[in-house]
Amino acid sequence: MAEKVVVLGIDPGSIITGFGVVETDGSSSRVIEWDSVKTSSRTPLPARLAAIYEAVVEQISSHRPDVIAVENVFQSKNVKSALKLGHARGVILLAAAQSGAEIHEYAPREVKQSVVGIGSASKAQVASMVRRLLDVGDAELAEDESDALGVALCYAHRMRSSVLKESRT
């Protein structure tokens, strides 16, 4: 059996960034917490980035994750939105790197495939599977928070795959 690790999953956004903290040994996972930081599109981007950075640092300080799993930027037709998301990911990755935790990045399609079994799954399908896999029932769970928990579960499932491969060799 693999050692238990704490995973902080992050769903980056320039307006809302979701967080999901999961403890896993690769074969079973349990939710510790979920949250999000919400900013306003009317707030200047530098102030939003500062709020995101501070929220990530707070999550890291509170939970001391072994691993930080971050969703990658998706392809976007809106260049301005993609750039803002890139900036948000930049401050998230900076905070993660400063923590010394192991960092993993996953494409949205990879997260959906890992959690739902279908890379083209909808956000509602991801949320439903996250609820089921982590047994959170009817607890209030915002879309960005369920996505962040999905990112953390993606790491857990990848961890399980590597543990299974090691046990076969």
PDB file of C-alpha atoms in Angstrom:
ATOM      1  CA  MET A   1       0.000   0.000   0.000  1.00  0.00           C
ATOM      2  CA  ALA A   2       1.299   3.453  -0.909  1.00  0.00           C
ATOM      3  CA  GLU A   3       1.863   6.168   1.646  1.00  0.00           C
ATOM      4  CA  LYS A   4      -0.955   8.681   2.115  1.00  0.00           C
ATOM      5  CA  VAL A   5      -0.382  12.063   0.525  1.00  0.00           C
ATOM      6  CA  VAL A   6      -2.283  15.317   0.718  1.00  0.00           C
ATOM      7  CA  VAL A   7      -3.114  16.758  -2.689  1.00  0.00           C
ATOM      8  CA  LEU A   8      -4.195  20.346  -3.307  1.00  0.00           C
ATOM      9  CA  GLY A   9      -6.082  20.471  -6.599  1.00  0.00           C
ATOM     10  CA  ILE A  10      -6.468  23.886  -8.216  1.00  0.00           C
ATOM     11  CA  ASP A  11      -8.826  24.993 -10.979  1.00  0.00           C
ATOM     12  CA  PRO A  12      -7.320  28.335 -12.065  1.00  0.00           C
ATOM     13  CA  GLY A  13      -9.416  31.290 -13.086  1.00  0.00           C
ATOM     14  CA  SER A  14      -8.839  35.007 -13.277  1.00  0.00           C
ATOM     15  CA  ILE A  15     -12.197  35.654 -11.578  1.00  0.00           C
ATOM     16  CA  ILE A  16     -12.840  32.424  -9.629  1.00  0.00           C
ATOM     17  CA  THR A  17     -10.134  29.931  -8.638  1.00  0.00           C
ATOM     18  CA  GLY A  18     -11.280  26.672  -7.095  1.00  0.00           C
ATOM     19  CA  PHE A  19      -9.408  24.614  -4.510  1.00  0.00           C
ATOM     20  CA  GLY A  20      -9.903  20.999  -3.503  1.00  0.00           C
ATOM     21  CA  VAL A  21      -7.865  19.183  -0.867  1.00  0.00           C
ATOM     22  CA  VAL A  22      -7.832  15.389  -0.876  1.00  0.00           C
ATOM     23  CA  GLU A  23      -5.907  12.780   1.070  1.00  0.00           C
ATOM     24  CA  THR A  24      -5.099   9.684  -0.963  1.00  0.00           C
ATOM     25  CA  ASP A  25      -2.996   6.561  -1.006  1.00  0.00           C
ATOM     26  CA  GLY A  26      -3.821   5.934  -4.658  1.00  0.00           C
ATOM     27  CA  SER A  27      -6.459   3.308  -3.953  1.00  0.00           C
ATOM     28  CA  SER A  28      -8.788   5.377  -1.791  1.00  0.00           C
ATOM     29  CA  SER A  29      -9.260   9.097  -1.407  1.00  0.00           C
ATOM     30  CA  ARG A  30     -11.070  11.251   1.103  1.00  0.00           C
ATOM     31  CA  VAL A  31     -11.952  14.912   0.867  1.00  0.00           C
ATOM     32  CA  ILE A  32     -10.433  17.268   3.404  1.00  0.00           C
ATOM     33  CA  GLU A  33     -11.795  20.606   2.192  1.00  0.00           C
ATOM     34  CA  TRP A  34     -12.877  22.624  -0.788  1.00  0.00           C
ATOM     35  CA  ASP A  35     -13.085  26.357  -1.294  1.00  0.00           C
ATOM     36  CA  SER A  36     -12.637  29.090  -3.867  1.00  0.00           C
ATOM     37  CA  VAL A  37     -11.406  32.636  -4.128  1.00  0.00           C
ATOM     38  CA  LYS A  38     -13.762  34.961  -5.947  1.00  0.00           C
ATOM     39  CA  THR A  39     -12.719  38.266  -7.439  1.00  0.00           C
ATOM     40  CA  SER A  40     -14.557  40.720  -9.663  1.00  0.00           C
ATOM     41  CA  SER A  41     -14.000  41.420 -13.339  1.00  0.00           C
ATOM     42  CA  ARG A  42     -14.214  45.104 -12.336  1.00  0.00           C
ATOM     43  CA  THR A  43     -11.158  44.716 -10.096  1.00  0.00           C
ATOM     44  CA  PRO A  44      -7.870  45.507 -11.868  1.00  0.00           C
ATOM     45  CA  LEU A  45      -6.004  42.364 -12.938  1.00  0.00           C
ATOM     46  CA  PRO A  46      -2.961  42.968 -10.673  1.00  0.00           C
ATOM     47  CA  ALA A  47      -5.229  43.114  -7.611  1.00  0.00           C
ATOM     48  CA  ARG A  48      -7.038  39.930  -8.697  1.00  0.00           C
ATOM     49  CA  LEU A  49      -3.696  38.157  -9.167  1.00  0.00           C
ATOM     50  CA  ALA A  50      -2.584  39.272  -5.692  1.00  0.00           C
ATOM     51  CA  ALA A  51      -5.809  37.873  -4.196  1.00  0.00           C
ATOM     52  CA  ILE A  52      -5.339  34.558  -6.026  1.00  0.00           C
ATOM     53  CA  TYR A  53      -1.709  34.307  -4.924  1.00  0.00           C
ATOM     54  CA  GLU A  54      -2.619  35.047  -1.295  1.00  0.00           C
ATOM     55  CA  ALA A  55      -5.429  32.465  -1.379  1.00  0.00           C
ATOM     56  CA  VAL A  56      -3.092  29.778  -2.769  1.00  0.00           C
ATOM     57  CA  VAL A  57      -0.468  30.594  -0.124  1.00  0.00           C
ATOM     58  CA  GLU A  58      -3.186  30.330   2.549  1.00  0.00           C
ATOM     59  CA  GLN A  59      -4.347  26.940   1.233  1.00  0.00           C
ATOM     60  CA  ILE A  60      -0.745  25.693   1.200  1.00  0.00           C
ATOM     61  CA  SER A  61      -0.124  27.035   4.705  1.00  0.00           C
ATOM     62  CA  SER A  62      -3.344  25.486   6.062  1.00  0.00           C
ATOM     63  CA  HIS A  63      -3.032  22.044   4.489  1.00  0.00           C
ATOM     64  CA  ARG A  64       0.699  21.528   3.861  1.00  0.00           C
ATOM     65  CA  PRO A  65       0.086  19.486   0.687  1.00  0.00           C
ATOM     66  CA  ASP A  66       2.635  16.968  -0.523  1.00  0.00           C
ATOM     67  CA  VAL A  67       1.412  17.521  -4.082  1.00  0.00           C
ATOM     68  CA  ILE A  68      -0.179  20.447  -5.874  1.00  0.00           C
ATOM     69  CA  ALA A  69      -2.134  19.508  -9.002  1.00  0.00           C
ATOM     70  CA  VAL A  70      -3.076  22.351 -11.339  1.00  0.00           C
ATOM     71  CA  GLU A  71      -5.320  22.293 -14.383  1.00  0.00           C
ATOM     72  CA  ASN A  72      -3.604  23.449 -17.588  1.00  0.00           C
ATOM     73  CA  VAL A  73      -4.845  26.289 -19.756  1.00  0.00           C
ATOM     74  CA  PHE A  74      -7.283  25.141 -22.391  1.00  0.00           C
ATOM     75  CA  GLN A  75      -7.276  26.394 -25.982  1.00  0.00           C
ATOM     76  CA  SER A  76      -9.309  29.572 -26.224  1.00  0.00           C
ATOM     77  CA  LYS A  77     -10.554  31.649 -29.110  1.00  0.00           C
ATOM     78  CA  ASN A  78     -10.533  34.724 -26.862  1.00  0.00           C
ATOM     79  CA  VAL A  79      -6.891  35.771 -26.576  1.00  0.00           C
ATOM     80  CA  LYS A  80      -7.526  38.274 -23.753  1.00  0.00           C
ATOM     81  CA  SER A  81      -9.224  35.618 -21.618  1.00  0.00           C
ATOM     82  CA  ALA A  82      -6.460  33.118 -22.305  1.00  0.00           C
ATOM     83  CA  LEU A  83      -3.808  35.660 -21.304  1.00  0.00           C
ATOM     84  CA  LYS A  84      -5.601  36.501 -18.051  1.00  0.00           C
ATOM     85  CA  LEU A  85      -5.934  32.798 -17.264  1.00  0.00           C
ATOM     86  CA  GLY A  86      -2.221  32.396 -18.024  1.00  0.00           C
ATOM     87  CA  HIS A  87      -1.420  35.159 -15.550  1.00  0.00           C
ATOM     88  CA  ALA A  88      -3.558  33.461 -12.886  1.00  0.00           C
ATOM     89  CA  ARG A  89      -1.801  30.144 -13.516  1.00  0.00           C
ATOM     90  CA  GLY A  90       1.522  31.963 -13.238  1.00  0.00           C
ATOM     91  CA  VAL A  91       0.878  33.230  -9.708  1.00  0.00           C
ATOM     92  CA  ILE A  92      -0.555  29.828  -8.739  1.00  0.00           C
ATOM     93  CA  LEU A  93       2.543  28.029 -10.023  1.00  0.00           C
ATOM     94  CA  LEU A  94       4.792  30.589  -8.291  1.00  0.00           C
ATOM     95  CA  ALA A  95       3.111  29.957  -4.927  1.00  0.00           C
ATOM     96  CA  ALA A  96       3.258  26.198  -5.542  1.00  0.00           C
ATOM     97  CA  ALA A  97       6.958  26.296  -6.446  1.00  0.00           C
ATOM     98  CA  GLN A  98       7.774  28.411  -3.384  1.00  0.00           C
ATOM     99  CA  SER A  99       6.099  25.808  -1.164  1.00  0.00           C
ATOM    100  CA  GLY A 100       8.469  23.056  -2.236  1.00  0.00           C
ATOM    101  CA  ALA A 101       5.573  20.677  -2.914  1.00  0.00           C
ATOM    102  CA  GLU A 102       5.622  18.376  -5.916  1.00  0.00           C
ATOM    103  CA  ILE A 103       3.711  20.010  -8.801  1.00  0.00           C
ATOM    104  CA  HIS A 104       1.690  18.221 -11.491  1.00  0.00           C
ATOM    105  CA  GLU A 105      -0.283  19.789 -14.318  1.00  0.00           C
ATOM    106  CA  TYR A 106      -3.189  18.150 -16.129  1.00  0.00           C
ATOM    107  CA  ALA A 107      -5.139  19.114 -19.230  1.00  0.00           C
ATOM    108  CA  PRO A 108      -8.909  19.474 -18.729  1.00  0.00           C
ATOM    109  CA  ARG A 109      -9.498  16.500 -21.036  1.00  0.00           C
ATOM    110  CA  GLU A 110      -7.110  14.368 -18.956  1.00  0.00           C
ATOM    111  CA  VAL A 111      -8.951  15.316 -15.739  1.00  0.00           C
ATOM    112  CA  LYS A 112     -12.330  14.441 -17.272  1.00  0.00           C
ATOM    113  CA  GLN A 113     -10.987  11.135 -18.598  1.00  0.00           C
ATOM    114  CA  SER A 114      -9.531  10.255 -15.211  1.00  0.00           C
ATOM    115  CA  VAL A 115     -12.599  11.187 -13.150  1.00  0.00           C
ATOM    116  CA  VAL A 116     -15.482  10.300 -15.484  1.00  0.00           C
ATOM    117  CA  GLY A 117     -13.857   7.959 -17.982  1.00  0.00           C
ATOM    118  CA  ILE A 118     -14.687  10.220 -20.936  1.00  0.00           C
ATOM    119  CA  GLY A 119     -12.397  13.080 -22.016  1.00  0.00           C
ATOM    120  CA  SER A 120     -15.344  15.035 -23.410  1.00  0.00           C
ATOM    121  CA  ALA A 121     -17.419  14.799 -20.207  1.00  0.00           C
ATOM    122  CA  SER A 122     -19.456  17.829 -19.173  1.00  0.00           C
ATOM    123  CA  LYS A 123     -18.783  19.835 -16.024  1.00  0.00           C
ATOM    124  CA  ALA A 124     -22.008  18.380 -14.581  1.00  0.00           C
ATOM    125  CA  GLN A 125     -20.718  14.844 -15.172  1.00  0.00           C
ATOM    126  CA  VAL A 126     -17.405  15.705 -13.490  1.00  0.00           C
ATOM    127  CA  ALA A 127     -19.250  17.220 -10.522  1.00  0.00           C
ATOM    128  CA  SER A 128     -21.483  14.153 -10.215  1.00  0.00           C
ATOM    129  CA  MET A 129     -18.523  11.742 -10.218  1.00  0.00           C
ATOM    130  CA  VAL A 130     -16.552  13.912  -7.772  1.00  0.00           C
ATOM    131  CA  ARG A 131     -19.544  13.834  -5.411  1.00  0.00           C
ATOM    132  CA  ARG A 132     -19.777  10.056  -5.750  1.00  0.00           C
ATOM    133  CA  LEU A 133     -16.042   9.292  -5.522  1.00  0.00           C
ATOM    134  CA  LEU A 134     -15.493  11.544  -2.507  1.00  0.00           C
ATOM    135  CA  ASP A 135     -18.867  10.834  -0.873  1.00  0.00           C
ATOM    136  CA  VAL A 136     -19.771  14.504  -0.365  1.00  0.00           C
ATOM    137  CA  GLY A 137     -23.492  13.927  -0.899  1.00  0.00           C
ATOM    138  CA  ASP A 138     -25.565  17.078  -1.175  1.00  0.00           C
ATOM    139  CA  ALA A 139     -22.948  19.420   0.302  1.00  0.00           C
ATOM    140  CA  GLU A 140     -22.722  22.776  -1.438  1.00  0.00           C
ATOM    141  CA  LEU A 141     -20.010  22.456  -4.047  1.00  0.00           C
ATOM    142  CA  ALA A 142     -19.443  25.212  -6.622  1.00  0.00           C
ATOM    143  CA  GLU A 143     -18.407  24.291 -10.162  1.00  0.00           C
ATOM    144  CA  ASP A 144     -14.842  25.554  -9.704  1.00  0.00           C
ATOM    145  CA  GLU A 145     -14.525  23.641  -6.439  1.00  0.00           C
ATOM    146  CA  SER A 146     -15.718  20.354  -7.961  1.00  0.00           C
ATOM    147  CA  ASP A 147     -13.319  20.928 -10.874  1.00  0.00           C
ATOM    148  CA  ALA A 148     -10.463  21.453  -8.384  1.00  0.00           C
ATOM    149  CA  LEU A 149     -11.389  18.252  -6.538  1.00  0.00           C
ATOM    150  CA  GLY A 150     -11.423  16.551  -9.948  1.00  0.00           C
ATOM    151  CA  VAL A 151      -7.865  17.748 -10.574  1.00  0.00           C
ATOM    152  CA  ALA A 152      -6.795  16.330  -7.196  1.00  0.00           C
ATOM    153  CA  LEU A 153      -8.520  13.031  -8.022  1.00  0.00           C
ATOM    154  CA  CYS A 154      -6.734  12.954 -11.372  1.00  0.00           C
ATOM    155  CA  TYR A 155      -3.435  12.939  -9.479  1.00  0.00           C
ATOM    156  CA  ALA A 156      -4.769  10.212  -7.148  1.00  0.00           C
ATOM    157  CA  HIS A 157      -5.763   8.035 -10.103  1.00  0.00           C
ATOM    158  CA  ARG A 158      -2.370   8.566 -11.770  1.00  0.00           C
ATOM    159  CA  MET A 159      -0.731   7.669  -8.449  1.00  0.00           C
ATOM    160  CA  ARG A 160      -2.767   4.457  -8.324  1.00  0.00           C
ATOM    161  CA  SER A 161      -1.705   3.577 -11.876  1.00  0.00           C
ATOM    162  CA  SER A 162       1.967   4.012 -11.010  1.00  0.00           C
ATOM    163  CA  VAL A 163       1.601   1.966  -7.797  1.00  0.00           C
ATOM    164  CA  LEU A 164      -0.066  -0.838  -9.774  1.00  0.00           C
ATOM    165  CA  LYS A 165       2.699  -0.757 -12.395  1.00  0.00           C
ATOM    166  CA  GLU A 166       5.380  -0.934  -9.670  1.00  0.00           C
ATOM    167  CA  SER A 167       3.680  -3.907  -8.000  1.00  0.00           C
ATOM    168  CA  ARG A 168       3.654  -5.811 -11.305  1.00  0.00           C
ATOM    169  CA  THR A 169       7.395  -5.429 -11.814  1.00  0.00           C
TER     170      THR A 169
END
